[in-house]
PDB file of C-alpha atoms and ligand atoms in Angstrom:
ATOM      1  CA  UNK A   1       1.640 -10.035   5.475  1.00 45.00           C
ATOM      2  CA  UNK A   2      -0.707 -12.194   8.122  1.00 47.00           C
ATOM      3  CA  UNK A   3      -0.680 -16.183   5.545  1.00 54.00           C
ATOM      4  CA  UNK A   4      -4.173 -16.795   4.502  1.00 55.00           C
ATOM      5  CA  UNK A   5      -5.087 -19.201   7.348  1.00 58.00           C
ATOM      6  CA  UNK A   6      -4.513 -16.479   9.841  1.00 63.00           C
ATOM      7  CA  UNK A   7      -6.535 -13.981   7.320  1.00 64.00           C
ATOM      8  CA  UNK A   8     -10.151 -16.716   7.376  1.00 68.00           C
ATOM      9  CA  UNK A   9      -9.796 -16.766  10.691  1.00 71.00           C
ATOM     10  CA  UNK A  10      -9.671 -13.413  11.349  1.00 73.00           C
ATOM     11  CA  UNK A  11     -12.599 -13.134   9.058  1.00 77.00           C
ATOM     12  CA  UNK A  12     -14.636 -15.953  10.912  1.00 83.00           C
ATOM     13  CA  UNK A  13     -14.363 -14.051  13.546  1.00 90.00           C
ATOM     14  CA  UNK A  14     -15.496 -10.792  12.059  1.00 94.00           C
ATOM     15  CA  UNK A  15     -18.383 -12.317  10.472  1.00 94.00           C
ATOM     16  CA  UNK A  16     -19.681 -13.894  13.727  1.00 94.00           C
ATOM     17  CA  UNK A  17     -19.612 -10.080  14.974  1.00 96.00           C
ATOM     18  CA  UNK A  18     -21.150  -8.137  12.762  1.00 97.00           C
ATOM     19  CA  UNK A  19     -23.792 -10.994  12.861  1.00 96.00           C
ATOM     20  CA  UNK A  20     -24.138 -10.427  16.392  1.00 96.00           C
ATOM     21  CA  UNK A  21     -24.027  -6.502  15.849  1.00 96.00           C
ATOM     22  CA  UNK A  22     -26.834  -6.923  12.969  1.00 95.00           C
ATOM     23  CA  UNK A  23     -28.607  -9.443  15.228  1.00 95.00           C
ATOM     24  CA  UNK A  24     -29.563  -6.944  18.072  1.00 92.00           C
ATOM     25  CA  UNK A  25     -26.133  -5.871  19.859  1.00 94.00           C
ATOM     26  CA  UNK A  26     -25.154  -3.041  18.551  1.00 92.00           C
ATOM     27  CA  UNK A  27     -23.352  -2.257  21.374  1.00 93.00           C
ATOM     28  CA  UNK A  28     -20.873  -4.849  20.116  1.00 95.00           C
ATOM     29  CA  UNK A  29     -19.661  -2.576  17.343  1.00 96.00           C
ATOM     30  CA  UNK A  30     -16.984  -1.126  19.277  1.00 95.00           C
ATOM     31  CA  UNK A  31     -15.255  -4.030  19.147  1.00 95.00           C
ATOM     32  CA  UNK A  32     -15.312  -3.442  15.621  1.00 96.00           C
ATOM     33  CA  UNK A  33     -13.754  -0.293  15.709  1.00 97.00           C
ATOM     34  CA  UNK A  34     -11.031  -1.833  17.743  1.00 96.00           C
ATOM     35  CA  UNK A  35     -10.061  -4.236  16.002  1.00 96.00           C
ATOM     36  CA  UNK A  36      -9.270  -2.200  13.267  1.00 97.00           C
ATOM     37  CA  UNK A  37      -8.568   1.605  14.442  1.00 97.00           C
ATOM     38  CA  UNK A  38      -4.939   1.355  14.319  1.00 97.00           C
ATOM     39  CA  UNK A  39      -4.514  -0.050  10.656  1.00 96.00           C
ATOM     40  CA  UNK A  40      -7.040   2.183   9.471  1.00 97.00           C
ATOM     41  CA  UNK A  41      -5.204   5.354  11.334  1.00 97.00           C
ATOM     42  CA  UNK A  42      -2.181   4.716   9.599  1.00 96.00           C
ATOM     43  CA  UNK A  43      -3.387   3.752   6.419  1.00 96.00           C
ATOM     44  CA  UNK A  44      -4.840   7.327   6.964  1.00 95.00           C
ATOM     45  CA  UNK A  45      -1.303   8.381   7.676  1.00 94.00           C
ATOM     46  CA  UNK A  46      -0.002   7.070   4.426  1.00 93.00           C
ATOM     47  CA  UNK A  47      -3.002   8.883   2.582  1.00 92.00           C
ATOM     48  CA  UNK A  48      -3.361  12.250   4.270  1.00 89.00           C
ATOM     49  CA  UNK A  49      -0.837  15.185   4.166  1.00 80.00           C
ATOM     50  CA  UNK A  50      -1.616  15.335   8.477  1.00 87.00           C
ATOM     51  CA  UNK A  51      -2.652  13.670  11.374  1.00 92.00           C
ATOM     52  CA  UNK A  52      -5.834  15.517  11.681  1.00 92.00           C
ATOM     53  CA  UNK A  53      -6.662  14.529   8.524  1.00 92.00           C
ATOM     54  CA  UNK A  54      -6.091  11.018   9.220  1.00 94.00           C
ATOM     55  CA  UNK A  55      -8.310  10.804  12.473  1.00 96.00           C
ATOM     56  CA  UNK A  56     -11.166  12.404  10.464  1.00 94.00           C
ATOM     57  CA  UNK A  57     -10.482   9.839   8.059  1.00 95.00           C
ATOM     58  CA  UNK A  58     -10.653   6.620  10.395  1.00 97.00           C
ATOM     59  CA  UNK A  59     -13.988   8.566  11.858  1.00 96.00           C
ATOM     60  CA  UNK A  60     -16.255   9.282   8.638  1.00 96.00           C
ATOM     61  CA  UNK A  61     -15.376   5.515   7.567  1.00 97.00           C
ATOM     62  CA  UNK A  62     -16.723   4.233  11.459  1.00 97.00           C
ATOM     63  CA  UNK A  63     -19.724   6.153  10.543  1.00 96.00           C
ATOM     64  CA  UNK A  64     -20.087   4.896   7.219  1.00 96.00           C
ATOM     65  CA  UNK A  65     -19.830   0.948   8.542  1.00 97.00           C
ATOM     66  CA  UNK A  66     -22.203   1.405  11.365  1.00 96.00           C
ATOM     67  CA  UNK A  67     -24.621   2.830   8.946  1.00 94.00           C
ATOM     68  CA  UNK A  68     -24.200   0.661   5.922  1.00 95.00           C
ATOM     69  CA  UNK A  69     -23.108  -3.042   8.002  1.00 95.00           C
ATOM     70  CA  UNK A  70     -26.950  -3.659   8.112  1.00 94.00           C
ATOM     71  CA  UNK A  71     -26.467  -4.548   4.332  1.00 93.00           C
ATOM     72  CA  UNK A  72     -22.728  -5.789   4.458  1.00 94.00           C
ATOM     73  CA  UNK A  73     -22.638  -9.075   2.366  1.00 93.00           C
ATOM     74  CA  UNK A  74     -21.742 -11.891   4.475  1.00 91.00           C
ATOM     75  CA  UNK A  75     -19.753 -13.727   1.462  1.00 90.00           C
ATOM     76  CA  UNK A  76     -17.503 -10.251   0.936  1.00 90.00           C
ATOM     77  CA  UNK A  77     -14.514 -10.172   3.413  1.00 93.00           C
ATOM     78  CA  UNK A  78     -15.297  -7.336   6.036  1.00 96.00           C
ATOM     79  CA  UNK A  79     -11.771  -6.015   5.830  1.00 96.00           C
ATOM     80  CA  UNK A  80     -11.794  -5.265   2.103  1.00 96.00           C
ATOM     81  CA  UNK A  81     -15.117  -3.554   2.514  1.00 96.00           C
ATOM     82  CA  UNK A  82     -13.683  -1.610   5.674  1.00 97.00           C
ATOM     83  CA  UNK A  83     -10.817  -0.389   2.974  1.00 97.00           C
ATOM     84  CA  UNK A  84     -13.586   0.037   0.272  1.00 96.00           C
ATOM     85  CA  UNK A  85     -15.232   2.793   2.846  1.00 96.00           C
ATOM     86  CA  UNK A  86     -12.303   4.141   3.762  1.00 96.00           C
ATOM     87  CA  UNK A  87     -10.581   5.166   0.285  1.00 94.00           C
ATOM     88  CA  UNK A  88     -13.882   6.931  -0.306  1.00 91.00           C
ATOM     89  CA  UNK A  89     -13.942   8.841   2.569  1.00 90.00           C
ATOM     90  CA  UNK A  90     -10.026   9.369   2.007  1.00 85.00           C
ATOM     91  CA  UNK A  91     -11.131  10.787  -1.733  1.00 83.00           C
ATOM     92  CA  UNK A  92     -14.140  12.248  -0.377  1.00 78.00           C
ATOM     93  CA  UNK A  93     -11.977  15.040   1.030  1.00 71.00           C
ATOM     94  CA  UNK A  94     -10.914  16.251  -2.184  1.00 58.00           C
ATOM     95  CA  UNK A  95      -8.993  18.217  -0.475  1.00 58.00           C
ATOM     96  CA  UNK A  96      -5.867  19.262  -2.729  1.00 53.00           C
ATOM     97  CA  UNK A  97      -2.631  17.984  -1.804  1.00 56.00           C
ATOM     98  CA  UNK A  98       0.131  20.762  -1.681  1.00 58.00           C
ATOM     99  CA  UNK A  99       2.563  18.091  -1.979  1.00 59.00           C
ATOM    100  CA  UNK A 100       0.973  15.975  -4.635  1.00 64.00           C
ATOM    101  CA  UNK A 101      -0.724  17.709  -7.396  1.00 68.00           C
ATOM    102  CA  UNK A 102      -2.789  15.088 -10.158  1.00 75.00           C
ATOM    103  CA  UNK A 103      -0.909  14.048 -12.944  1.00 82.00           C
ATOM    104  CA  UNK A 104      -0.067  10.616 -14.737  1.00 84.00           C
ATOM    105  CA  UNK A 105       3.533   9.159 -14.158  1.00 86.00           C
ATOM    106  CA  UNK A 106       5.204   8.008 -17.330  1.00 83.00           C
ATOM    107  CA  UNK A 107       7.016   4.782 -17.656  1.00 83.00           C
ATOM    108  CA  UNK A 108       9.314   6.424 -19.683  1.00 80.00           C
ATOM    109  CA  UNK A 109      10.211   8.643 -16.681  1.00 79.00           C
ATOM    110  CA  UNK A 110      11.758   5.587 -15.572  1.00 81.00           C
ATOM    111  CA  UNK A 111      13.555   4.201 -17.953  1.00 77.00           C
ATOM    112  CA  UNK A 112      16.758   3.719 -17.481  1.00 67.00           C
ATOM    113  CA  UNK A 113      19.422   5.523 -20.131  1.00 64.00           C
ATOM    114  CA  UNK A 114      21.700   4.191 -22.216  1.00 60.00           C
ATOM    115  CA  UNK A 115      24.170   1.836 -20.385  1.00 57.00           C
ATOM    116  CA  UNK A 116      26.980   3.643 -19.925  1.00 57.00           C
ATOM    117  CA  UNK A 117      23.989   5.384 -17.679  1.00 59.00           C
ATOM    118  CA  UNK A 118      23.041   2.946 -15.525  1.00 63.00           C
ATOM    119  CA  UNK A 119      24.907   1.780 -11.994  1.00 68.00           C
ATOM    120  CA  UNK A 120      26.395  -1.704 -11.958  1.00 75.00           C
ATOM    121  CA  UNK A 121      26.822  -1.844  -8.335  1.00 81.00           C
ATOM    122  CA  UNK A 122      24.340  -2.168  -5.983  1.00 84.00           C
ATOM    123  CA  UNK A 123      23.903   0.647  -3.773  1.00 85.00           C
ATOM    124  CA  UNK A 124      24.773   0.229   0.130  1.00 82.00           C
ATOM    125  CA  UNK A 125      21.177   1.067   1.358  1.00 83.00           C
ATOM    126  CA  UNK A 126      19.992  -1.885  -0.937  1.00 87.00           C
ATOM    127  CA  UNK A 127      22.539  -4.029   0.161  1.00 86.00           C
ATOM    128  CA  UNK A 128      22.333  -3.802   4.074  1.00 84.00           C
ATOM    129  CA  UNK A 129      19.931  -6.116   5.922  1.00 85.00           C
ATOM    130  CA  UNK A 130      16.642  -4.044   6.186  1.00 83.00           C
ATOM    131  CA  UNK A 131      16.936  -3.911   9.941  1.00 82.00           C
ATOM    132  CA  UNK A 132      20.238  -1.585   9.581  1.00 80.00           C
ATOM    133  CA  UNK A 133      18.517   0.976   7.429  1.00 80.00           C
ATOM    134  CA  UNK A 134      15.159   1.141   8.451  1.00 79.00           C
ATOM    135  CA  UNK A 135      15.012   3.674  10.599  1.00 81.00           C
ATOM    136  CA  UNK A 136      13.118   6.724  11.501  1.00 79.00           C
ATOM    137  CA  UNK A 137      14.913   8.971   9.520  1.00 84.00           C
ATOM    138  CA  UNK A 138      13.948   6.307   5.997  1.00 87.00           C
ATOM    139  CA  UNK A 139      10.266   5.816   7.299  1.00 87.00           C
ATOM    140  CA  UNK A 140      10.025   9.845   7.213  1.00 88.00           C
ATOM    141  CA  UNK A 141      11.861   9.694   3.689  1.00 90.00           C
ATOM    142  CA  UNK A 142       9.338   6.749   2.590  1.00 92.00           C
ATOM    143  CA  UNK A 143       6.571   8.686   4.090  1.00 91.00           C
ATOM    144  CA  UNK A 144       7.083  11.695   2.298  1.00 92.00           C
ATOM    145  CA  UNK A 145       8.061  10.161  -0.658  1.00 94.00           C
ATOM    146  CA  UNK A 146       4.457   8.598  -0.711  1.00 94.00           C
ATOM    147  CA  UNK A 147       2.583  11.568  -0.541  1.00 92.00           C
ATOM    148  CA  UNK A 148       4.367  13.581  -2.792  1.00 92.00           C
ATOM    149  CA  UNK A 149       2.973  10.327  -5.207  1.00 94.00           C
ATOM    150  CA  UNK A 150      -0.465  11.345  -6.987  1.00 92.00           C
ATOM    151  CA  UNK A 151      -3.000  10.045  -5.384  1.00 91.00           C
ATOM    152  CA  UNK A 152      -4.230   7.383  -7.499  1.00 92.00           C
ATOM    153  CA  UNK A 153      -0.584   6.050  -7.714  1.00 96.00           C
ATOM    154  CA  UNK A 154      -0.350   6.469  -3.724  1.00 96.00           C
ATOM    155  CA  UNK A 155      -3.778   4.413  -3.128  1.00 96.00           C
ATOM    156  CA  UNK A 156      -2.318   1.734  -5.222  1.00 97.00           C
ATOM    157  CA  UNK A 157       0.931   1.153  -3.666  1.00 98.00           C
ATOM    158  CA  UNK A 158      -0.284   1.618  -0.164  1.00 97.00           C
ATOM    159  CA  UNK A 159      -2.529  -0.837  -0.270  1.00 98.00           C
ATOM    160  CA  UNK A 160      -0.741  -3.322  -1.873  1.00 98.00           C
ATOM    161  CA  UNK A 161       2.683  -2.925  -0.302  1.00 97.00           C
ATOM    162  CA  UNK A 162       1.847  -1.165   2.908  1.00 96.00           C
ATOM    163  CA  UNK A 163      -1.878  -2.915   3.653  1.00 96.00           C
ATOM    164  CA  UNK A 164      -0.993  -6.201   2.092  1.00 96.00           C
ATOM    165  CA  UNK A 165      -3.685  -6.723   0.073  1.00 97.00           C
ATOM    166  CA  UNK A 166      -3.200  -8.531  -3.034  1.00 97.00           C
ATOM    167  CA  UNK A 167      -3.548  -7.592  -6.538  1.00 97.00           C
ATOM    168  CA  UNK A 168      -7.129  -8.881  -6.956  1.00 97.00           C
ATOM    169  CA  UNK A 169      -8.530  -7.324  -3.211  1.00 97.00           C
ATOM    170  CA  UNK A 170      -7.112  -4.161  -4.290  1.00 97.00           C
ATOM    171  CA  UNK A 171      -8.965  -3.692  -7.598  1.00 97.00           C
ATOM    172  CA  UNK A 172     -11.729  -4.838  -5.801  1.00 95.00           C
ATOM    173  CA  UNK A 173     -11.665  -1.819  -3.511  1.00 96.00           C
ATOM    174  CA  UNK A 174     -10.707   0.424  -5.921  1.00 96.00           C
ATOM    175  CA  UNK A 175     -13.008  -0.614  -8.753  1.00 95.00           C
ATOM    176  CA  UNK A 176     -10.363  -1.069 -11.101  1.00 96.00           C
ATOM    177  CA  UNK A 177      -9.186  -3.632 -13.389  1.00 97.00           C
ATOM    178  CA  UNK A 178      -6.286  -5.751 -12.262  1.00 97.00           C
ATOM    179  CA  UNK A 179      -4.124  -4.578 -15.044  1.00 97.00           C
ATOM    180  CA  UNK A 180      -4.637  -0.922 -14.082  1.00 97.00           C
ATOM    181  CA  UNK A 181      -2.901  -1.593 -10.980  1.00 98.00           C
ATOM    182  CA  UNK A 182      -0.286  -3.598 -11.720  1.00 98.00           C
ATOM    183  CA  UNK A 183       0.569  -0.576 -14.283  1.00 97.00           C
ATOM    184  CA  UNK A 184      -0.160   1.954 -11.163  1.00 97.00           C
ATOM    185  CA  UNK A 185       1.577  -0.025  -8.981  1.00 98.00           C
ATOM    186  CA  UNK A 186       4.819  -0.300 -10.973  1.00 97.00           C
ATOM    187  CA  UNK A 187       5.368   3.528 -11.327  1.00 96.00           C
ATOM    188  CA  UNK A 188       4.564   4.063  -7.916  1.00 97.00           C
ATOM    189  CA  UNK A 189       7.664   1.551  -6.919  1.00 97.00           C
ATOM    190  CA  UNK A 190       9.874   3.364  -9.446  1.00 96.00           C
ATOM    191  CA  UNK A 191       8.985   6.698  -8.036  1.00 96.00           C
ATOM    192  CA  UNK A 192       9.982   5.807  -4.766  1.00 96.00           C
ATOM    193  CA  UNK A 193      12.795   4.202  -5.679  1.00 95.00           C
ATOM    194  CA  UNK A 194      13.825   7.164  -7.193  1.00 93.00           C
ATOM    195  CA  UNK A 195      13.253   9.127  -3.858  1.00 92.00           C
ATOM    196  CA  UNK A 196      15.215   6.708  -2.315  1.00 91.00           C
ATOM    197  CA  UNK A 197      18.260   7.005  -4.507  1.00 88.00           C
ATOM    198  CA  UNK A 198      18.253  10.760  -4.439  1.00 86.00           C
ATOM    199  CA  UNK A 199      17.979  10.711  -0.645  1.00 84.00           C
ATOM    200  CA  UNK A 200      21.278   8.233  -0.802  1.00 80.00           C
ATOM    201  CA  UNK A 201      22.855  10.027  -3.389  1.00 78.00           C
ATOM    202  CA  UNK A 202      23.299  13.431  -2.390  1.00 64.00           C
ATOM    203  CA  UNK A 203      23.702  12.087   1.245  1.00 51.00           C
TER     204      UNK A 203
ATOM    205  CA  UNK B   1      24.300  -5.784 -20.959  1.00 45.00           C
ATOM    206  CA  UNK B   2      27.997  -7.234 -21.330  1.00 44.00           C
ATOM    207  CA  UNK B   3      29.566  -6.375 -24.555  1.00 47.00           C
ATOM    208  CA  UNK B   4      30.914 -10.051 -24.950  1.00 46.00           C
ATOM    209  CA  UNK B   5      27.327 -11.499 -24.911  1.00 51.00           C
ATOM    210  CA  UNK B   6      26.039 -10.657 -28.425  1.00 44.00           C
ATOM    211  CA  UNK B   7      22.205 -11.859 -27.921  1.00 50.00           C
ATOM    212  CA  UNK B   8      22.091  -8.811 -25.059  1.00 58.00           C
ATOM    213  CA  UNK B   9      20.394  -5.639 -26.267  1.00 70.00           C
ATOM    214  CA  UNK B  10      18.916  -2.290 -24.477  1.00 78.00           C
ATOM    215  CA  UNK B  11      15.832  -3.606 -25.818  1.00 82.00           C
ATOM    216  CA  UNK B  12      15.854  -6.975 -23.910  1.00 85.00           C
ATOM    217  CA  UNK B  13      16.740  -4.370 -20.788  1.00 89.00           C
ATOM    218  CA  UNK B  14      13.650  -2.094 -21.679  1.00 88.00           C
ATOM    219  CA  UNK B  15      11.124  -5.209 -21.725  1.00 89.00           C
ATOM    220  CA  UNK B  16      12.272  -6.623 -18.653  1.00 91.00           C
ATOM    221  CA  UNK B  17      11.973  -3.180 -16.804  1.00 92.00           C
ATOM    222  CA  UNK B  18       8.272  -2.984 -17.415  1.00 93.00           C
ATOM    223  CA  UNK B  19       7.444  -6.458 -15.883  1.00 94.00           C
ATOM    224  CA  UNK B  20       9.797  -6.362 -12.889  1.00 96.00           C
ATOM    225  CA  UNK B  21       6.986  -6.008 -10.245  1.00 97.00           C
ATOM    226  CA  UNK B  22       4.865  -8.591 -11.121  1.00 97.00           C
ATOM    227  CA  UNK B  23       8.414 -10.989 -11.291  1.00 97.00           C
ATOM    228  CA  UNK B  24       8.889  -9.423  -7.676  1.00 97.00           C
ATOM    229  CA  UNK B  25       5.014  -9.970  -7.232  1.00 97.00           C
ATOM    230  CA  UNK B  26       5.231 -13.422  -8.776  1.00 96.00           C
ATOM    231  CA  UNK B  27       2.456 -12.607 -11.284  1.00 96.00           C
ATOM    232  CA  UNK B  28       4.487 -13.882 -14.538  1.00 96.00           C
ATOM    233  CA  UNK B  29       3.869 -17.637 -15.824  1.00 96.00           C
ATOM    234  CA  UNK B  30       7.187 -20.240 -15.677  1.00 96.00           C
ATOM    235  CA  UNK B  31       8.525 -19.182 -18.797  1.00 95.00           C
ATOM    236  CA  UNK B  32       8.687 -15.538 -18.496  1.00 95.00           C
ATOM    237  CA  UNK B  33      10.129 -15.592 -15.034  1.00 95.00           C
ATOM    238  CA  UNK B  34      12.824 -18.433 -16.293  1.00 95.00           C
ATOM    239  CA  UNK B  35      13.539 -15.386 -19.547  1.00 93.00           C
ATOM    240  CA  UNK B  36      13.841 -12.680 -16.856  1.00 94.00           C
ATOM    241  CA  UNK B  37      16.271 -14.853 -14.280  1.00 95.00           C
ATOM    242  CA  UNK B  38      18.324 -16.001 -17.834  1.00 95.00           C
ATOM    243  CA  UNK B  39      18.361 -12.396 -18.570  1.00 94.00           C
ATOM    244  CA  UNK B  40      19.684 -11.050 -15.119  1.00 94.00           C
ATOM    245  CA  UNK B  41      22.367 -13.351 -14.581  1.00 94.00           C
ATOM    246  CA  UNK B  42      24.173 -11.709 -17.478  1.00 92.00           C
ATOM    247  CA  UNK B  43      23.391  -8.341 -17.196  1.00 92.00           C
ATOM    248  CA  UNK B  44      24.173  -6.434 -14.113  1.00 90.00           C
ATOM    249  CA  UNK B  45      22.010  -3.403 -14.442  1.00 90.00           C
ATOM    250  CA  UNK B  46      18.631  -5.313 -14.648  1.00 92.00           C
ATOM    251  CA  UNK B  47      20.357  -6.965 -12.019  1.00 93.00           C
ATOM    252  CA  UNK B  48      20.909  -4.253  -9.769  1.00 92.00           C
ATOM    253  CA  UNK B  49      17.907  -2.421 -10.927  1.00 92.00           C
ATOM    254  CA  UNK B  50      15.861  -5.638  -9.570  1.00 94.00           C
ATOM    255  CA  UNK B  51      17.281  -5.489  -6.058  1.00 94.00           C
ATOM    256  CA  UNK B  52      17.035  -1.926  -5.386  1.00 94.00           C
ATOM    257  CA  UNK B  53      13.133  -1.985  -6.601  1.00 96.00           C
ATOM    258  CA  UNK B  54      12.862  -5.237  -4.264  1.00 95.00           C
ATOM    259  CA  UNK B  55      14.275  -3.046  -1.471  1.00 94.00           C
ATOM    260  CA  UNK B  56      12.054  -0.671  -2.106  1.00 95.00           C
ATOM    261  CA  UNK B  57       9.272  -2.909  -1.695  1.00 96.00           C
ATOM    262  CA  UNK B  58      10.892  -4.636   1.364  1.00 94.00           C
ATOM    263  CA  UNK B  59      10.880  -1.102   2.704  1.00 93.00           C
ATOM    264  CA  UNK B  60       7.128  -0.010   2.158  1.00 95.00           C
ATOM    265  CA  UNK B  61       6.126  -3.784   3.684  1.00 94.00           C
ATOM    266  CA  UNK B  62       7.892  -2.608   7.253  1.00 92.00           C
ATOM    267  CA  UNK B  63       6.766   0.562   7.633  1.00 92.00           C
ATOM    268  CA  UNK B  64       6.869   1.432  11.215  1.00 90.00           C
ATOM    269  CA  UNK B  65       3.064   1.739  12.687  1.00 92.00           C
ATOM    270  CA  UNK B  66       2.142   4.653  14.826  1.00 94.00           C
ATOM    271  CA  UNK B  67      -0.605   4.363  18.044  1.00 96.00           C
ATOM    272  CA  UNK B  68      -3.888   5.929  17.499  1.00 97.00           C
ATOM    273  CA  UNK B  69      -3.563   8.801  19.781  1.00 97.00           C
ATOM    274  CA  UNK B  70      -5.081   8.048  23.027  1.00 97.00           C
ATOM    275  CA  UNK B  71      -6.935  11.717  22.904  1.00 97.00           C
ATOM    276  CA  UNK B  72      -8.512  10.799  19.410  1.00 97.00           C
ATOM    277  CA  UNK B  73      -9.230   7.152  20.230  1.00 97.00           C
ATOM    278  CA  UNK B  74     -11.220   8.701  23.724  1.00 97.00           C
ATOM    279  CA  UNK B  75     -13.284  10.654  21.664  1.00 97.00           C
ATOM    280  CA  UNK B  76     -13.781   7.926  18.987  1.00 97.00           C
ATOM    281  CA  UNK B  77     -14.813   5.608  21.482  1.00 96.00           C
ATOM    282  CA  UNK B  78     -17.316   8.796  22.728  1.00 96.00           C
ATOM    283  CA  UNK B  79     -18.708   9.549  19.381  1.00 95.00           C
ATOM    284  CA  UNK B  80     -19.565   5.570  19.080  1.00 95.00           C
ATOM    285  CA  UNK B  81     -21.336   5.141  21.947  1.00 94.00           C
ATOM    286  CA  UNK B  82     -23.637   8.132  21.238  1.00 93.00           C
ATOM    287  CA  UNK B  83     -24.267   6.407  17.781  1.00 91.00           C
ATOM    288  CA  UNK B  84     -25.317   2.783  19.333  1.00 90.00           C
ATOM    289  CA  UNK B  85     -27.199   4.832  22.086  1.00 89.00           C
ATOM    290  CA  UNK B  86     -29.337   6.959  19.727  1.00 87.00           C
ATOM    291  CA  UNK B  87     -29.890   4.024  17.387  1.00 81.00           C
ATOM    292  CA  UNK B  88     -30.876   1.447  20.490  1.00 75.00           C
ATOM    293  CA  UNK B  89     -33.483   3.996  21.807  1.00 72.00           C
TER     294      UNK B  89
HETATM  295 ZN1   ZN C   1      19.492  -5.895 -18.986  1.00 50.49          ZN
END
């Protein structure tokens, strides 16, 4: 997560160019895209079942800016619009997820049992430094883990704990109340927790 | 929950499971975060079931990040230009 004196500048800088862009230099607005094609692709990753998917994704929102940053609010912070476009292209799709199909996840799900149940050590892959089991075989887990999430679970967690944004900027962009995600954002974390322990577990 | 501490129940354990991402998140006020560390120091579960959802967060927060495909970025960069061109004539 970029501290929040890297974050105004970054959107100092933004706002100058879309002034600029607005102003009469439209060909400026690829250096809009640039700046923010590769978060958006793999935000794209996290949300669609494919790459192809993804790319279409990062495209329709590009289309959507340059045709809506004429009225972009200078006091709004580009970036959380930028994600605000995006998710609705993402949901736009509507195309169904064969991993993911639309339900609600239960706390209860969660819970743990009784306590003769529940572990009382800590697993290794908790334990180790995050540099010794990160690798590409747990980002594929993770990965697929996410999308197997509904998606309004999945939208939540990605863009808090993948994208960074906080609590607040993320029911901003998803036009929900900032208890609804703290309650979507919580099952999402147990759910892939519980990936996560499976994958360990019957390693 | 340790048998020999009498003020631990599974319904202490079932409270503290629903807030443990906004302790992780930092969202609770001083005295609810002070009841949840009291609470885990004596009770290895919540304990452990803490640090393997803080993993789990740890783990979605480094991610690796893929390049934009260098075909797909080409013909981004294409599709842009045509847009600024159209609108600029
Ligand atoms: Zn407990």
């Amino acid at each position: 997560m970029s501290n929040p004196s890297e974050k105004t500048k970054s959107d100092d800088k933004d706002t100058e160019l879309i002034r600029a862009i607005n102003s009469g230099r439209q060909d400026l607005f690829y250096e809009l895209v640039k700046r923010y094609e590769k978060s958006l692709y793999n935000f794209g990753l996290r949300m669609c079942d494919n790459p192809s998917d993804a790319e279409d994704m990062v495209q329709d929102t590009f289309l959507n800016v340059f045709k809506y940053l004429e009225g972009f609010r200078y006091e709004t912070q580009f970036r959380n619009w930028l994600y605000r476009v995006a998710t609705s292209a993402c949901l736009k799709k509507k195309r169904r997820s064969k991993y993911a199909p639309d339900r609600e996840l239960s706390l209860e799900a969660f819970l743990p049992e009784d306590e003769s149940a529940v572990s009382v050590d800590l697993p290794r892959w908790a334990s180790q430094p995050l540099e010794q089991v990160l690798d590409g075989e747990l980002n594929g887990i993770i990965r697929q883990a996410l999308l197997e999430l509904p998606e309004k679970y999945r939208l939540v967690i990605v863009l808090r704990d993948v994208e960074g944004f906080t609590t607040q900027e993320t029911s901003e962009i998803l036009g929900l109340t900032p208890t609804n995600i703290k309650v979507r954002l919580h099952r999402a974390r147990l759910f892939l927790r519980e990936a996560l322990k499976t994958y360990y577990e019957t390693d | 929950m340790k048998p020999t501490d009498p003020h631990h129940s599974h319904e202490n354990c079932l409270a503290l499971f629903e807030r443990l991402s906004e302790y992780i998140d930092r969202e609770l006020d001083a005295p609810a975060c002070k009841d949840i560390e009291a609470h885990i120091k004596a009770c290895k579960p919540c304990q452990v079931c803490l640090d393997t959802l803080k993993k789990t967060v740890d783990f979605c927060k480094n991610l690796e990040r893929h390049q934009v495909p260098e075909t797909f970025s080409m013909k981004l960069k294409d599709t842009i230009s045509e847009l600024v061109r159209k609108k600029s004539d």
